[in-house]
Tab-separated table of C-alpha atoms in Angstrom:
chain	number	residue	atom	x	y	z
A	1	UNK	CA	12.373	67.388	3.381
A	2	UNK	CA	15.877	68.387	4.277
A	3	UNK	CA	18.327	65.593	5.885
A	4	UNK	CA	18.083	66.987	9.258
A	5	UNK	CA	13.981	66.727	8.979
A	6	UNK	CA	14.065	63.212	7.501
A	7	UNK	CA	12.800	61.100	10.562
A	8	UNK	CA	15.608	59.100	12.373
A	9	UNK	CA	18.340	59.708	9.579
A	10	UNK	CA	20.174	62.250	11.932
A	11	UNK	CA	19.721	62.618	15.414
A	12	UNK	CA	19.446	66.269	16.730
A	13	UNK	CA	21.920	65.935	19.414
A	14	UNK	CA	23.905	62.870	18.815
A	15	UNK	CA	26.498	63.438	21.528
A	16	UNK	CA	25.778	61.228	24.693
A	17	UNK	CA	23.511	58.867	22.741
A	18	UNK	CA	24.035	55.138	23.240
A	19	UNK	CA	25.469	53.525	19.811
A	20	UNK	CA	24.257	50.091	18.788
A	21	UNK	CA	26.084	48.486	15.813
A	22	UNK	CA	25.079	45.426	13.489
A	23	UNK	CA	28.603	44.882	11.781
A	24	UNK	CA	28.695	43.291	9.567
A	25	UNK	CA	25.104	42.690	8.203
A	26	UNK	CA	24.880	38.939	7.705
A	27	UNK	CA	23.902	36.796	4.731
A	28	UNK	CA	24.097	39.484	1.954
A	29	UNK	CA	26.749	40.057	-0.573
A	30	UNK	CA	29.428	42.484	0.351
A	31	UNK	CA	30.132	44.583	3.585
A	32	UNK	CA	27.833	47.010	5.396
A	33	UNK	CA	26.568	47.920	8.957
A	34	UNK	CA	23.820	49.449	10.697
A	35	UNK	CA	24.150	51.993	13.447
A	36	UNK	CA	21.570	52.970	15.742
A	37	UNK	CA	21.568	55.953	18.454
A	38	UNK	CA	19.486	55.446	21.443
A	39	UNK	CA	18.706	57.624	24.374
A	40	UNK	CA	18.729	56.574	27.916
A	41	UNK	CA	15.174	55.139	27.535
A	42	UNK	CA	15.924	52.945	24.546
A	43	UNK	CA	14.200	55.443	22.190
A	44	UNK	CA	15.508	55.388	18.786
A	45	UNK	CA	17.141	58.580	17.687
A	46	UNK	CA	18.907	57.731	14.467
A	47	UNK	CA	19.204	54.759	12.302
A	48	UNK	CA	21.486	54.379	9.126
A	49	UNK	CA	22.508	51.822	6.646
A	50	UNK	CA	26.359	52.241	6.192
A	51	UNK	CA	28.101	50.910	2.862
A	52	UNK	CA	31.726	50.964	4.594
A	53	UNK	CA	33.908	49.604	1.715
A	54	UNK	CA	34.939	51.885	-1.332
A	55	UNK	CA	36.272	50.135	-4.434
A	56	UNK	CA	36.486	53.016	-7.242
A	57	UNK	CA	35.705	51.135	-10.200
A	58	UNK	CA	34.436	53.979	-11.941
A	59	UNK	CA	37.751	55.598	-11.727
A	60	UNK	CA	39.931	52.790	-12.282
A	61	UNK	CA	38.197	51.768	-15.602
A	62	UNK	CA	39.103	55.249	-16.959
A	63	UNK	CA	42.313	54.872	-19.347
A	64	UNK	CA	41.607	51.148	-20.019
A	65	UNK	CA	40.685	49.997	-23.626
A	66	UNK	CA	37.032	49.813	-24.001
A	67	UNK	CA	37.143	46.076	-25.136
A	68	UNK	CA	38.483	45.213	-21.769
A	69	UNK	CA	35.481	46.661	-19.791
A	70	UNK	CA	32.814	43.976	-20.113
A	71	UNK	CA	35.402	41.464	-18.287
A	72	UNK	CA	36.745	44.109	-15.819
A	73	UNK	CA	33.603	45.122	-14.622
A	74	UNK	CA	32.407	41.761	-13.534
A	75	UNK	CA	35.065	41.806	-10.812
A	76	UNK	CA	32.679	44.055	-8.883
A	77	UNK	CA	30.901	41.129	-7.862
A	78	UNK	CA	31.210	37.104	-7.870
A	79	UNK	CA	27.306	36.741	-7.404
A	80	UNK	CA	26.025	38.735	-10.514
A	81	UNK	CA	28.967	39.080	-12.761
A	82	UNK	CA	26.856	38.296	-15.730
A	83	UNK	CA	24.941	41.474	-15.348
A	84	UNK	CA	27.677	43.740	-15.378
A	85	UNK	CA	29.070	41.702	-18.240
A	86	UNK	CA	26.019	42.326	-20.304
A	87	UNK	CA	25.336	45.915	-19.446
A	88	UNK	CA	28.657	46.928	-20.257
A	89	UNK	CA	28.464	44.955	-23.538
A	90	UNK	CA	25.213	46.652	-24.235
A	91	UNK	CA	26.750	50.215	-23.816
A	92	UNK	CA	29.647	49.406	-25.822
A	93	UNK	CA	27.478	47.991	-28.426
A	94	UNK	CA	26.618	51.859	-29.126
A	95	UNK	CA	30.519	52.778	-29.152
A	96	UNK	CA	31.368	50.218	-31.822
A	97	UNK	CA	28.282	50.839	-34.019
A	98	UNK	CA	27.230	47.114	-33.442
A	99	UNK	CA	23.535	48.083	-32.308
A	100	UNK	CA	21.443	46.259	-32.524
A	101	UNK	CA	23.586	42.992	-32.403
A	102	UNK	CA	22.645	40.027	-34.771
A	103	UNK	CA	19.685	37.965	-33.814
A	104	UNK	CA	21.713	34.965	-32.771
A	105	UNK	CA	24.058	37.058	-30.499
A	106	UNK	CA	20.794	38.781	-28.679
A	107	UNK	CA	19.322	35.590	-27.934
A	108	UNK	CA	22.621	33.968	-26.527
A	109	UNK	CA	22.828	37.047	-24.352
A	110	UNK	CA	19.362	36.501	-23.086
A	111	UNK	CA	20.034	32.999	-22.482
A	112	UNK	CA	22.929	33.864	-20.402
A	113	UNK	CA	20.950	36.632	-18.521
A	114	UNK	CA	17.970	34.622	-17.671
A	115	UNK	CA	20.330	31.930	-16.817
A	116	UNK	CA	21.913	34.455	-14.164
A	117	UNK	CA	18.384	35.405	-12.837
A	118	UNK	CA	17.610	31.961	-11.964
A	119	UNK	CA	20.873	31.056	-10.255
A	120	UNK	CA	20.759	34.188	-8.364
A	121	UNK	CA	17.325	34.192	-7.371
A	122	UNK	CA	17.592	30.495	-5.990
A	123	UNK	CA	20.827	31.574	-4.178
A	124	UNK	CA	19.022	34.475	-2.365
A	125	UNK	CA	15.890	32.546	-1.528
A	126	UNK	CA	16.952	29.315	-0.431
A	127	UNK	CA	20.639	29.983	1.147
A	128	UNK	CA	20.170	33.659	2.390
A	129	UNK	CA	16.604	34.508	3.278
A	130	UNK	CA	14.717	31.054	3.747
A	131	UNK	CA	16.213	30.373	7.169
A	132	UNK	CA	14.489	33.455	8.646
A	133	UNK	CA	11.012	32.656	6.786
A	134	UNK	CA	11.017	28.788	7.805
A	135	UNK	CA	12.304	29.144	11.469
A	136	UNK	CA	11.217	32.528	12.432
A	137	UNK	CA	13.337	35.802	12.833
A	138	UNK	CA	13.557	34.658	16.469
A	139	UNK	CA	15.179	31.461	16.104
A	140	UNK	CA	18.725	30.398	17.396
A	141	UNK	CA	21.459	31.738	15.411
A	142	UNK	CA	22.825	28.385	15.189
A	143	UNK	CA	19.749	27.025	13.198
A	144	UNK	CA	19.268	30.282	11.057
A	145	UNK	CA	21.366	29.227	8.022
A	146	UNK	CA	21.535	27.071	5.076
A	147	UNK	CA	22.935	24.075	7.302
A	148	UNK	CA	19.843	24.370	9.516
A	149	UNK	CA	17.593	24.537	6.392
A	150	UNK	CA	19.028	21.346	4.865
A	151	UNK	CA	18.561	19.657	8.175
A	152	UNK	CA	15.061	20.520	8.831
A	153	UNK	CA	13.872	20.860	5.152
A	154	UNK	CA	16.439	18.723	3.004
A	155	UNK	CA	13.965	18.452	-0.167
A	156	UNK	CA	13.712	22.301	-0.409
A	157	UNK	CA	17.513	23.018	0.393
A	158	UNK	CA	18.216	20.225	-2.571
A	159	UNK	CA	15.812	21.969	-4.772
A	160	UNK	CA	17.497	25.312	-4.306
A	161	UNK	CA	21.020	23.953	-4.735
A	162	UNK	CA	19.909	22.064	-8.031
A	163	UNK	CA	17.956	25.264	-9.527
A	164	UNK	CA	21.128	27.397	-8.877
A	165	UNK	CA	23.407	24.864	-10.504
A	166	UNK	CA	21.004	24.905	-13.590
A	167	UNK	CA	21.478	28.496	-13.814
A	168	UNK	CA	25.119	28.275	-13.530
A	169	UNK	CA	25.218	25.596	-16.320
A	170	UNK	CA	23.183	27.919	-18.529
A	171	UNK	CA	25.832	30.695	-17.906
A	172	UNK	CA	28.688	28.420	-18.651
A	173	UNK	CA	27.539	27.183	-22.173
A	174	UNK	CA	27.185	31.053	-23.042
A	175	UNK	CA	29.832	32.869	-21.383
A	176	UNK	CA	32.681	29.955	-21.134
A	177	UNK	CA	32.528	29.929	-17.585
A	178	UNK	CA	30.207	29.995	-14.638
A	179	UNK	CA	31.754	32.924	-13.155
A	180	UNK	CA	33.586	35.881	-14.830
A	181	UNK	CA	33.025	34.372	-18.376
A	182	UNK	CA	33.908	36.160	-21.786
A	183	UNK	CA	31.369	35.466	-24.033
A	184	UNK	CA	29.556	38.721	-24.581
A	185	UNK	CA	31.850	41.489	-26.370
A	186	UNK	CA	31.114	44.770	-27.655
A	187	UNK	CA	28.857	44.364	-30.863
A	188	UNK	CA	27.704	40.844	-29.985
A	189	UNK	CA	29.016	37.512	-28.892
A	190	UNK	CA	32.354	35.536	-29.375
A	191	UNK	CA	30.909	32.077	-29.192
A	192	UNK	CA	27.622	30.342	-30.023
A	193	UNK	CA	26.036	27.534	-27.959
A	194	UNK	CA	27.243	24.149	-28.429
A	195	UNK	CA	24.543	21.619	-29.701
A	196	UNK	CA	25.484	18.738	-27.243
A	197	UNK	CA	25.473	21.084	-24.074
A	198	UNK	CA	22.211	22.430	-25.277
A	199	UNK	CA	20.491	19.224	-25.441
A	200	UNK	CA	21.883	18.162	-21.921
A	201	UNK	CA	20.394	21.226	-20.480
A	202	UNK	CA	16.832	20.760	-22.350
A	203	UNK	CA	16.563	17.047	-20.903
A	204	UNK	CA	16.848	18.707	-17.292
A	205	UNK	CA	13.817	21.175	-18.074
A	206	UNK	CA	10.888	19.189	-16.956
A	207	UNK	CA	12.355	18.716	-13.603
A	208	UNK	CA	13.608	22.196	-13.326
A	209	UNK	CA	10.325	23.533	-14.176
A	210	UNK	CA	8.911	21.293	-11.330
A	211	UNK	CA	11.225	22.729	-8.945
A	212	UNK	CA	10.799	26.288	-9.903
A	213	UNK	CA	6.704	25.941	-9.516
A	214	UNK	CA	7.574	24.103	-5.931
A	215	UNK	CA	9.675	27.305	-5.067
A	216	UNK	CA	6.718	29.687	-6.024
A	217	UNK	CA	4.343	27.366	-4.038
A	218	UNK	CA	6.942	27.510	-0.952
A	219	UNK	CA	7.209	31.419	-1.066
A	220	UNK	CA	3.634	31.870	-1.491
A	221	UNK	CA	2.784	29.541	1.319
A	222	UNK	CA	5.375	31.255	3.561
A	223	UNK	CA	3.809	34.749	2.662
A	224	UNK	CA	0.243	33.928	3.000
A	225	UNK	CA	1.130	32.196	6.352
A	226	UNK	CA	2.790	35.032	8.008
A	227	UNK	CA	1.595	35.857	11.492
A	228	UNK	CA	-0.582	39.265	11.420
A	229	UNK	CA	2.192	41.492	13.029
A	230	UNK	CA	4.331	40.562	9.900
A	231	UNK	CA	2.086	41.057	7.359
A	232	UNK	CA	3.070	44.964	7.122
A	233	UNK	CA	6.718	44.132	8.127
A	234	UNK	CA	9.011	47.160	7.200
A	235	UNK	CA	6.245	48.616	4.859
A	236	UNK	CA	7.619	51.617	2.960
A	237	UNK	CA	5.444	53.174	0.274
A	238	UNK	CA	7.531	53.981	-2.703
A	239	UNK	CA	7.675	54.795	-6.321
A	240	UNK	CA	8.701	51.635	-8.556
A	241	UNK	CA	11.037	51.771	-11.190
A	242	UNK	CA	11.955	49.002	-13.968
A	243	UNK	CA	12.441	48.140	-17.558
A	244	UNK	CA	9.443	46.914	-19.400
A	245	UNK	CA	8.806	45.273	-23.034
A	246	UNK	CA	6.252	46.077	-25.746
A	247	UNK	CA	2.660	46.296	-24.093
A	248	UNK	CA	4.048	46.703	-20.710
A	249	UNK	CA	5.490	43.151	-20.651
A	250	UNK	CA	7.848	41.947	-17.748
A	251	UNK	CA	11.353	42.464	-19.590
A	252	UNK	CA	14.693	41.802	-17.930
A	253	UNK	CA	17.131	42.023	-21.024
A	254	UNK	CA	15.950	45.244	-22.887
A	255	UNK	CA	13.080	47.628	-22.852
A	256	UNK	CA	12.177	51.165	-21.796
A	257	UNK	CA	12.031	52.532	-18.496
A	258	UNK	CA	8.932	52.919	-16.467
A	259	UNK	CA	8.092	54.520	-13.448
A	260	UNK	CA	4.924	53.527	-11.269
A	261	UNK	CA	3.938	55.741	-8.182
A	262	UNK	CA	3.240	54.225	-4.772
A	263	UNK	CA	-0.373	54.376	-5.186
A	264	UNK	CA	-0.191	52.501	-8.487
A	265	UNK	CA	-0.376	55.281	-11.209
A	266	UNK	CA	1.874	55.076	-13.945
A	267	UNK	CA	4.109	58.413	-13.958
A	268	UNK	CA	6.735	57.939	-16.661
A	269	UNK	CA	6.416	55.422	-19.643
A	270	UNK	CA	8.312	54.321	-22.752
A	271	UNK	CA	11.399	56.304	-21.481
A	272	UNK	CA	14.654	55.675	-23.762
A	273	UNK	CA	17.516	53.928	-21.921
A	274	UNK	CA	20.046	56.304	-23.519
A	275	UNK	CA	18.210	59.169	-21.986
A	276	UNK	CA	18.369	58.050	-18.436
A	277	UNK	CA	20.239	61.201	-17.276
A	278	UNK	CA	17.082	63.352	-18.107
A	279	UNK	CA	14.954	60.917	-15.412
A	280	UNK	CA	17.567	60.259	-12.761
A	281	UNK	CA	19.999	62.185	-10.623
A	282	UNK	CA	22.361	60.895	-7.973
A	283	UNK	CA	22.940	62.388	-4.435
A	284	UNK	CA	25.562	61.500	-1.675
A	285	UNK	CA	25.886	61.706	2.159
A	286	UNK	CA	28.715	61.721	4.130
A	287	UNK	CA	28.005	58.548	6.134
A	288	UNK	CA	28.101	56.071	3.426
A	289	UNK	CA	29.875	55.130	0.279
A	290	UNK	CA	26.680	54.647	-1.591
A	291	UNK	CA	25.231	57.181	-3.878
A	292	UNK	CA	21.420	58.167	-3.508
A	293	UNK	CA	19.558	57.943	-6.861
A	294	UNK	CA	16.260	60.261	-7.233
A	295	UNK	CA	13.867	61.344	-9.804
A	296	UNK	CA	14.997	64.766	-11.001
A	297	UNK	CA	11.385	66.133	-11.380
A	298	UNK	CA	10.768	65.451	-7.617
A	299	UNK	CA	14.300	66.052	-6.273
A	300	UNK	CA	16.502	63.916	-3.742
A	301	UNK	CA	14.004	64.030	-0.661
A	302	UNK	CA	10.917	62.922	-2.308
A	303	UNK	CA	12.253	61.376	-5.496
A	304	UNK	CA	13.437	58.073	-4.415
A	305	UNK	CA	12.259	54.897	-5.336
A	306	UNK	CA	12.244	51.087	-5.402
A	307	UNK	CA	13.736	48.671	-7.769
A	308	UNK	CA	13.973	44.749	-7.991
A	309	UNK	CA	11.398	41.890	-7.928
A	310	UNK	CA	8.762	43.520	-5.968
A	311	UNK	CA	8.940	46.610	-8.074
A	312	UNK	CA	8.926	44.513	-11.314
A	313	UNK	CA	6.154	42.170	-10.613
A	314	UNK	CA	3.828	45.145	-10.033
A	315	UNK	CA	5.229	47.460	-12.646
A	316	UNK	CA	4.402	45.214	-15.646
A	317	UNK	CA	1.199	44.612	-17.248
A	318	UNK	CA	1.806	40.941	-17.660
A	319	UNK	CA	4.510	38.246	-17.721
A	320	UNK	CA	4.905	36.915	-21.046
A	321	UNK	CA	5.349	33.146	-20.196
A	322	UNK	CA	2.270	31.299	-19.013
A	323	UNK	CA	3.297	29.530	-15.730
A	324	UNK	CA	4.645	32.819	-14.188
A	325	UNK	CA	1.836	35.073	-15.536
A	326	UNK	CA	-0.686	32.620	-13.711
A	327	UNK	CA	1.299	33.242	-10.635
A	328	UNK	CA	1.629	37.060	-11.035
A	329	UNK	CA	-1.937	37.140	-11.218
A	330	UNK	CA	-2.498	35.150	-8.191
A	331	UNK	CA	-0.116	37.422	-6.129
A	332	UNK	CA	-2.129	40.550	-7.472
A	333	UNK	CA	-5.400	38.786	-6.349
A	334	UNK	CA	-4.018	37.775	-3.008
A	335	UNK	CA	-3.244	41.515	-2.283
A	336	UNK	CA	-6.786	42.637	-3.610
A	337	UNK	CA	-5.074	44.560	-6.665
A	338	UNK	CA	-3.649	47.150	-4.622
A	339	UNK	CA	0.018	48.004	-4.704
A	340	UNK	CA	2.175	46.060	-2.204
A	341	UNK	CA	4.852	47.885	-0.342
A	342	UNK	CA	5.852	45.264	2.422
A	343	UNK	CA	9.312	43.759	1.737
A	344	UNK	CA	8.577	40.477	2.758
A	345	UNK	CA	6.291	40.052	-0.415
A	346	UNK	CA	9.560	40.433	-2.302
A	347	UNK	CA	10.558	36.840	-1.828
A	348	UNK	CA	7.232	35.803	-3.436
A	349	UNK	CA	7.805	38.213	-6.225
A	350	UNK	CA	11.460	36.859	-6.379
A	351	UNK	CA	9.996	33.372	-7.046
A	352	UNK	CA	7.693	34.147	-9.573
A	353	UNK	CA	10.559	35.841	-11.604
A	354	UNK	CA	12.685	32.679	-11.049
A	355	UNK	CA	9.805	30.667	-12.662
A	356	UNK	CA	9.556	33.209	-15.565
A	357	UNK	CA	13.539	32.729	-16.084
A	358	UNK	CA	13.377	28.966	-16.220
A	359	UNK	CA	10.430	29.416	-18.696
A	360	UNK	CA	12.440	31.777	-21.046
A	361	UNK	CA	15.551	29.627	-20.989
A	362	UNK	CA	13.232	26.769	-22.035
A	363	UNK	CA	12.289	28.702	-24.984
A	364	UNK	CA	15.503	29.919	-25.921
A	365	UNK	CA	17.260	26.428	-25.620
A	366	UNK	CA	14.641	25.421	-28.316
A	367	UNK	CA	15.395	27.929	-30.678
A	368	UNK	CA	18.135	26.982	-33.160
A	369	UNK	CA	19.460	30.642	-33.536
A	370	UNK	CA	21.527	30.262	-30.582
A	371	UNK	CA	23.580	27.486	-32.119
A	372	UNK	CA	25.108	29.620	-34.886
A	373	UNK	CA	24.703	32.385	-37.405
A	374	UNK	CA	26.288	35.886	-37.223
A	375	UNK	CA	27.562	37.014	-33.765
A	376	UNK	CA	29.050	40.247	-34.277
A	377	UNK	CA	27.715	43.627	-35.688
A	378	UNK	CA	29.834	46.866	-36.318
A	379	UNK	CA	29.207	50.090	-37.872
A	380	UNK	CA	30.010	53.972	-37.423
A	381	UNK	CA	31.632	54.750	-34.106
A	382	UNK	CA	30.263	56.594	-31.552
A	383	UNK	CA	31.741	58.556	-28.390
A	384	UNK	CA	29.580	56.747	-25.746
A	385	UNK	CA	26.720	54.573	-24.958
A	386	UNK	CA	24.358	53.482	-22.122
A	387	UNK	CA	23.297	49.946	-21.333
A	388	UNK	CA	20.460	49.169	-18.988
A	389	UNK	CA	19.263	45.785	-17.980
A	390	UNK	CA	17.378	44.228	-15.098
A	391	UNK	CA	19.704	42.473	-12.850
A	392	UNK	CA	18.505	39.999	-10.311
A	393	UNK	CA	18.254	42.785	-7.493
A	394	UNK	CA	16.848	45.561	-9.981
A	395	UNK	CA	17.734	47.886	-12.579
A	396	UNK	CA	21.426	48.326	-13.686
A	397	UNK	CA	22.776	51.156	-15.488
A	398	UNK	CA	26.317	51.290	-17.235
A	399	UNK	CA	27.454	54.408	-19.142
A	400	UNK	CA	30.686	54.828	-20.810
A	401	UNK	CA	32.494	57.581	-23.027
A	402	UNK	CA	35.422	56.518	-25.071
A	403	UNK	CA	37.997	58.708	-27.006
A	404	UNK	CA	39.494	58.256	-30.301
A	405	UNK	CA	42.356	56.355	-28.792
A	406	UNK	CA	39.866	53.575	-27.886
A	407	UNK	CA	40.499	54.366	-24.105
A	408	UNK	CA	37.641	54.981	-21.658
A	409	UNK	CA	37.273	58.601	-20.572
A	410	UNK	CA	34.663	58.405	-18.393
A	411	UNK	CA	32.315	55.658	-16.656
A	412	UNK	CA	29.147	56.007	-14.385
A	413	UNK	CA	27.370	52.794	-12.847
A	414	UNK	CA	24.269	53.006	-10.998
A	415	UNK	CA	23.639	49.427	-9.540
A	416	UNK	CA	20.380	47.863	-8.248
A	417	UNK	CA	21.183	48.164	-4.944
A	418	UNK	CA	21.938	51.798	-5.210
A	419	UNK	CA	18.673	52.557	-6.538
A	420	UNK	CA	17.237	50.928	-3.247
A	421	UNK	CA	19.583	52.922	-1.075
A	422	UNK	CA	16.719	55.134	0.450
A	423	UNK	CA	14.302	52.559	0.402
A	424	UNK	CA	16.628	50.074	2.465
A	425	UNK	CA	17.076	52.932	4.923
A	426	UNK	CA	13.393	53.732	5.313
A	427	UNK	CA	12.733	50.062	5.773
A	428	UNK	CA	15.259	49.740	8.644
A	429	UNK	CA	13.975	52.764	10.219
A	430	UNK	CA	10.413	51.514	10.047
A	431	UNK	CA	11.571	48.063	11.679
A	432	UNK	CA	13.623	49.912	14.345
A	433	UNK	CA	10.692	52.125	15.126
A	434	UNK	CA	8.284	49.056	15.228
A	435	UNK	CA	10.395	46.518	17.166
A	436	UNK	CA	13.159	48.151	18.820
A	437	UNK	CA	12.120	51.458	20.002
A	438	UNK	CA	11.701	51.657	23.892
A	439	UNK	CA	12.728	47.957	24.273
A	440	UNK	CA	15.935	46.134	25.514
A	441	UNK	CA	18.061	45.548	22.486
A	442	UNK	CA	18.368	41.555	21.900
A	443	UNK	CA	19.936	39.679	18.802
A	444	UNK	CA	16.620	38.471	17.723
A	445	UNK	CA	15.540	42.308	17.504
A	446	UNK	CA	18.523	43.136	15.576
A	447	UNK	CA	18.050	40.476	13.392
A	448	UNK	CA	14.557	41.867	12.359
A	449	UNK	CA	16.690	44.825	10.757
A	450	UNK	CA	18.842	42.457	8.936
A	451	UNK	CA	15.789	40.247	7.701
A	452	UNK	CA	14.388	43.786	6.320
A	453	UNK	CA	17.567	44.442	4.445
A	454	UNK	CA	18.185	40.800	3.192
A	455	UNK	CA	14.533	41.151	1.528
A	456	UNK	CA	16.233	43.539	-0.950
A	457	UNK	CA	19.198	40.917	-1.671
A	458	UNK	CA	21.551	43.821	-1.592
A	459	UNK	CA	24.996	43.545	-3.092
A	460	UNK	CA	26.895	45.913	-1.085
A	461	UNK	CA	30.219	45.085	-3.242
A	462	UNK	CA	28.530	46.436	-6.289
A	463	UNK	CA	27.046	49.505	-4.896
A	464	UNK	CA	30.403	50.796	-3.483
A	465	UNK	CA	30.541	54.186	-5.399
A	466	UNK	CA	30.622	57.883	-4.528
A	467	UNK	CA	30.775	61.026	-5.886
A	468	UNK	CA	32.327	64.201	-4.791
A	469	UNK	CA	34.592	64.583	-1.729
A	470	UNK	CA	34.132	61.557	1.016
A	471	UNK	CA	35.205	61.740	4.465
A	472	UNK	CA	38.330	60.477	5.574
A	473	UNK	CA	39.610	59.392	8.934
A	474	UNK	CA	43.118	58.221	10.027
A	475	UNK	CA	43.974	56.964	13.543
A	476	UNK	CA	47.806	56.471	14.489
A	477	UNK	CA	48.090	53.977	17.419
A	478	UNK	CA	51.383	52.775	19.210
A	479	UNK	CA	52.131	48.869	20.083
A	480	UNK	CA	49.643	49.156	23.092
A	481	UNK	CA	46.733	50.236	21.009
A	482	UNK	CA	46.772	53.953	22.464
A	483	UNK	CA	45.731	56.706	20.043
A	484	UNK	CA	48.649	58.838	19.250
A	485	UNK	CA	47.110	60.987	16.803
A	486	UNK	CA	44.011	61.268	14.637
A	487	UNK	CA	43.125	63.388	11.691
A	488	UNK	CA	39.593	63.653	10.229
A	489	UNK	CA	38.612	65.186	6.722
A	490	UNK	CA	34.986	66.039	6.408
A	491	UNK	CA	33.059	65.619	3.295
A	492	UNK	CA	33.119	69.601	2.993
A	493	UNK	CA	37.057	69.143	3.048
A	494	UNK	CA	37.560	70.518	6.431
A	495	UNK	CA	40.382	68.840	8.484
A	496	UNK	CA	40.188	68.450	12.249
A	497	UNK	CA	43.158	66.861	14.364
A	498	UNK	CA	42.646	65.352	17.606
A	499	UNK	CA	40.764	62.113	19.006
A	500	UNK	CA	38.098	60.443	17.003
A	501	UNK	CA	35.711	61.856	19.468
A	502	UNK	CA	36.201	65.257	18.114
A	503	UNK	CA	34.771	64.405	14.573
A	504	UNK	CA	30.916	65.305	14.595
A	505	UNK	CA	30.764	62.729	11.696
A	506	UNK	CA	32.656	60.156	13.240
A	507	UNK	CA	30.303	60.415	16.408
A	508	UNK	CA	27.271	60.036	14.281
A	509	UNK	CA	28.452	56.740	12.732
């Protein structure tokens, strides 16, 4: 399927269509917008999710000493810095010959990572998504926020805050700081866990586990109680990709790649992380600063897929902690064992993962290995390496090449939200067709589109990367705001001078 043939991606005749913009998409991390083109009868002709900021991390990391990278890449995001910190460290373990890292370093890294999963999932569910789920998509804007949740559901709001606080404390005792820590280094860790701080967190575990169980209860209750017209909300059948551990176990930190088709069949299994380029390609389009990954065997049009909680809970064969596994089995039974592609089910899956994260943290806090022992490994230097982990939002890939002078010569990042780019676009088009097509556009209807995007918990700051020549528009205005000159460079490199309306790409959003 070509870009022009994909339904609603590109209007056949964009000139003269009415343009409706959601800018910015709210209650997500980073900056993005959605543009809709409608005809005179309010029929949808085009829908696009745009990432409108460009940050260039893959370029300005080049030329830096490799040991700076695990700290630098955290500045991609203030919500999931641990994920980038650890993925970069894992990739550079290969460069310093420090793979595998010592047992103590591996377990401390895992503790940090699962603490990150807990705090991020709690933040998203309780602060960003629960207002829509508790009050309804059509609720007043003044109520659809965390303040509204705190007033109407104070205990749930409190538990969400405390779950996030617990996860942040796990990060602090392993990374040195709650945000942008320095604990993980190429080849291992630079610190062990302090016993007194470990004991403080262990004392909180009974209450934290109870809160995590309650979070799953709430997510399950909200999902099974959805009105009939929302059961298939934004349903977009897609293949699912994630890491899995031995025997197909859910695995967030290490493992091999598995891809399951939309119908539930396993298509790829046991795929080694260092070979990811043999599995995944990356495409670009001129209207967004976010890449479009795809399976090489199927090509960019048919090879897109989904990552994240909904993919992971269904891609694994079991969850290796008892409470979360019982909840996964309930999730599967509720849906009759069939693959689930309705995006609102992601919230239930996310809370199952949060419970799993707390269980793993509990096991690791009880392990004496985190209190000391060898923390660094070294060996024969290599030119490059790949680090893949499951970040809260899905599979995260870091790849680096390093020269003999210890400076980074190339960097490639495929972040979780980037993997979901096409899936999110398909979801918003599904919602636009079902709820907006032919109707008078209202704020509650536009919020339906935002709800579909928020289900993916996108981190748009992380996802602002591009390949090739990107379009650029420059407009010169006088003090009265009048356009004096406009220059537009297209993605093909062609330059047009004139008013913004002269640019076809600008007219399309």
